[in-house]
Amino acid sequence: MGRPHGQTGHRGVVPRSGDRVVRARVSASPGSAGGRTRTARGFEDSSVTKTPAIIDIAADEWVAACTASAARGCDVVDWLTAVDTAESLFVVVHLVDPDSSRSEMLRCELNSERPEIESITSWFPGADWHERETHEMFGIEFLGRSQTNALLMRAGDGSSPMRRTAALDARVRTPWPGQESTTGRRRQKLPPGVRAEWTRDE
């Protein structure tokens, strides 16, 4: 999955101290004629910076916001992925203007129990691979897609390995030495990333 340099996996776009987060509402539909009508309040600052603000978009305005970015010149999908913070699940896309250093980063919070959002592949064909991988890794349904076959995982596997609720099977099965103790006794220590309930017998 494409992602910016220096950022990895599902922790890549969690806001850090100093990050600018802009909440915007899109005032025009994706089909509006003319670039000037496809505008979103709150985007102006991010369109002129090399490190774009994270712009929060409502799920029902996702396509409109992405096409509004394209109308402003950011019409190439650099990467699209998801972020699972345990408390929230987001889908994030980074759109760039190939003729300049401008870019815009859009983020949408989803229902973590039933995550779904409209696909943008009809407007951005380059998002196809990213949406398919994000679907498999995070279980997000991209509505309106014409192609839904498996990309990296076995068909019908049903797991979403990048979700924080997914058990790390290899670590659960691997013997772990435990924790050092000054009393001469050792108590079991779980491998990093493994929850206690994953190791309990049914």
Coordinates of C-alpha atoms in Angstrom, one line a residue:
M1 CA 0.0 0.0 0.0
G2 CA 1.4 3.4 -0.9
R3 CA 2.2 5.6 2.1
P4 CA 4.4 8.7 2.7
H5 CA 8.1 8.1 3.5
G6 CA 8.9 7.7 7.1
Q7 CA 5.4 6.5 8.0
T8 CA 4.4 2.8 8.4
G9 CA 1.2 0.7 8.4
H10 CA -1.9 1.8 10.2
R11 CA -0.2 4.5 12.4
G12 CA 0.9 6.6 9.4
V13 CA -1.5 9.5 9.6
V14 CA -2.5 9.7 13.3
P15 CA -2.3 13.5 14.1
R16 CA 0.7 14.6 16.0
S17 CA 1.3 17.7 18.1
G18 CA 1.4 20.6 15.7
D19 CA -0.5 19.0 12.9
R20 CA -3.3 21.2 11.4
V21 CA -6.7 19.5 11.2
V22 CA -9.3 21.3 9.1
R23 CA -13.0 20.3 9.2
A24 CA -14.6 21.1 5.9
R25 CA -18.0 20.8 4.3
V26 CA -18.3 20.4 0.6
S27 CA -20.9 22.8 -0.9
A28 CA -21.1 21.3 -4.4
S29 CA -21.8 17.8 -5.8
P30 CA -19.2 15.8 -7.8
G31 CA -21.1 16.6 -11.0
S32 CA -21.1 20.3 -10.7
A33 CA -19.9 22.0 -13.8
G34 CA -16.8 24.2 -13.7
G35 CA -13.9 24.0 -11.3
R36 CA -14.9 27.2 -9.4
T37 CA -18.2 25.6 -8.2
R38 CA -16.4 22.6 -6.8
T39 CA -15.0 24.3 -3.7
A40 CA -14.8 23.3 -0.1
R41 CA -14.5 25.8 2.8
G42 CA -11.3 25.2 4.8
F43 CA -9.2 23.9 1.9
E44 CA -7.4 27.1 0.9
D45 CA -4.5 26.8 3.4
S46 CA -3.7 23.2 2.6
S47 CA -3.5 23.8 -1.2
V48 CA -0.4 25.9 -1.0
T49 CA 1.7 24.0 1.5
K50 CA 4.1 21.1 0.9
T51 CA 2.9 19.4 4.1
P52 CA -0.9 19.5 3.8
A53 CA -3.3 19.8 6.6
I54 CA -5.4 16.8 7.5
I55 CA -8.9 17.7 6.3
D56 CA -11.8 15.8 7.9
I57 CA -14.7 15.0 5.6
A58 CA -18.1 13.5 6.3
A59 CA -18.7 10.1 4.7
D60 CA -21.6 11.4 2.5
E61 CA -19.2 14.1 1.1
W62 CA -16.2 11.9 0.4
V63 CA -16.6 11.8 -3.3
A64 CA -17.5 15.5 -3.6
A65 CA -14.4 16.4 -1.5
C66 CA -12.1 14.3 -3.6
T67 CA -13.4 15.6 -6.9
A68 CA -13.2 19.2 -5.5
S69 CA -9.5 18.6 -4.9
A70 CA -9.1 17.4 -8.4
A71 CA -10.8 20.5 -9.7
R72 CA -8.1 22.5 -7.9
G73 CA -5.4 20.5 -9.6
C74 CA -4.8 17.7 -7.1
D75 CA -6.0 15.0 -9.4
V76 CA -3.5 12.2 -8.9
V77 CA -3.9 9.6 -6.0
D78 CA -0.5 9.4 -4.3
W79 CA -1.8 6.9 -1.8
L80 CA -5.0 5.8 -0.1
T81 CA -5.1 3.7 3.1
A82 CA -6.9 3.4 6.5
V83 CA -5.9 4.2 10.0
D84 CA -7.2 2.1 13.0
T85 CA -6.5 3.9 16.3
A86 CA -8.5 1.4 18.3
E87 CA -11.0 4.2 19.2
S88 CA -11.7 5.2 15.6
L89 CA -11.3 3.9 12.0
F90 CA -10.4 6.3 9.2
V91 CA -9.9 6.2 5.5
V92 CA -7.3 8.6 4.2
V93 CA -6.3 9.7 0.7
H94 CA -3.4 11.9 -0.3
L95 CA -4.0 13.7 -3.6
V96 CA -1.3 15.6 -5.4
D97 CA -0.9 18.1 -8.2
P98 CA 1.7 16.6 -10.6
D99 CA 2.6 20.0 -12.0
S100 CA 3.5 21.6 -8.6
S101 CA 4.3 20.7 -5.0
R102 CA 0.7 21.2 -3.9
S103 CA -1.2 18.3 -2.3
E104 CA -4.3 17.7 -0.1
M105 CA -4.9 15.0 2.4
L106 CA -8.5 14.0 3.1
R107 CA -9.7 11.9 6.0
C108 CA -13.1 10.4 6.8
E109 CA -14.1 8.6 10.0
L110 CA -16.1 5.5 9.5
N111 CA -18.3 3.2 11.5
S112 CA -15.8 0.7 12.9
E113 CA -18.5 -2.0 13.2
R114 CA -19.6 -1.7 9.6
P115 CA -17.0 0.4 7.7
E116 CA -18.1 1.5 4.3
I117 CA -17.6 4.5 2.0
E118 CA -18.2 5.4 -1.7
S119 CA -15.5 4.3 -4.1
I120 CA -13.6 7.1 -5.9
T121 CA -12.3 4.9 -8.7
S122 CA -14.8 6.3 -11.3
W123 CA -13.0 9.7 -10.9
F124 CA -9.5 8.4 -9.9
P125 CA -8.7 5.1 -11.7
G126 CA -5.4 5.1 -9.9
A127 CA -7.2 4.5 -6.6
D128 CA -8.3 1.0 -7.7
W129 CA -5.3 -1.0 -6.3
H130 CA -5.3 1.1 -3.1
E131 CA -9.0 0.6 -2.4
R132 CA -8.7 -3.2 -3.0
E133 CA -5.8 -3.5 -0.6
T134 CA -7.4 -1.3 2.0
H135 CA -10.6 -3.5 1.8
E136 CA -8.6 -6.6 2.4
M137 CA -6.3 -5.3 5.1
F138 CA -9.0 -3.3 7.1
G139 CA -12.3 -4.7 6.0
I140 CA -13.6 -1.4 4.6
E141 CA -16.3 -1.8 1.9
F142 CA -15.9 0.7 -1.0
L143 CA -19.4 1.0 -2.5
G144 CA -19.9 1.1 -6.2
R145 CA -16.7 -0.8 -7.2
S146 CA -16.9 -2.8 -10.4
Q147 CA -14.0 -5.1 -9.3
T148 CA -14.1 -6.8 -5.9
N149 CA -12.0 -10.0 -6.4
A150 CA -9.2 -10.8 -3.9
L151 CA -5.9 -9.0 -4.4
L152 CA -3.4 -10.3 -1.8
M153 CA -5.3 -12.7 0.4
R154 CA -7.1 -15.9 -0.2
A155 CA -10.7 -15.5 -1.4
G156 CA -13.1 -16.0 1.5
D157 CA -10.5 -15.6 4.2
G158 CA -12.7 -13.1 6.0
S159 CA -9.9 -11.6 8.2
S160 CA -8.7 -8.0 8.3
P161 CA -5.1 -8.4 9.4
M162 CA -4.4 -4.7 9.9
R163 CA -7.3 -4.1 12.3
R164 CA -6.3 -3.8 15.9
T165 CA -8.9 -6.4 16.8
A166 CA -7.2 -9.0 14.6
A167 CA -5.2 -11.7 16.5
L168 CA -1.5 -11.9 15.7
D169 CA -1.5 -15.7 15.2
A170 CA 2.3 -16.1 14.7
R171 CA 3.0 -14.3 18.0
V172 CA 0.3 -16.2 19.8
R173 CA 1.8 -19.5 18.7
T174 CA 5.5 -18.6 19.3
P175 CA 6.9 -19.6 22.8
W176 CA 7.7 -16.5 24.8
P177 CA 10.4 -16.6 27.6
G178 CA 8.5 -14.5 30.1
Q179 CA 9.6 -11.6 32.2
E180 CA 12.8 -11.4 34.3
S181 CA 12.3 -11.6 38.1
T182 CA 14.6 -10.9 41.0
T183 CA 12.8 -13.5 43.2
G184 CA 13.9 -16.5 41.1
R185 CA 10.4 -17.0 39.8
R186 CA 9.3 -16.2 36.3
R187 CA 5.8 -15.2 35.3
Q188 CA 4.4 -15.4 31.8
K189 CA 4.8 -12.3 29.7
L190 CA 2.8 -11.8 26.5
P191 CA 4.6 -10.9 23.2
P192 CA 4.2 -7.3 22.1
G193 CA 0.9 -6.8 20.4
V194 CA -0.7 -10.0 21.8
R195 CA -3.8 -9.7 24.0
A196 CA -4.4 -12.0 27.0
E197 CA -7.7 -13.2 25.6
W198 CA -6.1 -14.5 22.4
T199 CA -4.1 -17.1 24.4
R200 CA -7.0 -18.5 26.5
D201 CA -8.3 -21.9 25.7
E202 CA -11.9 -22.1 24.5

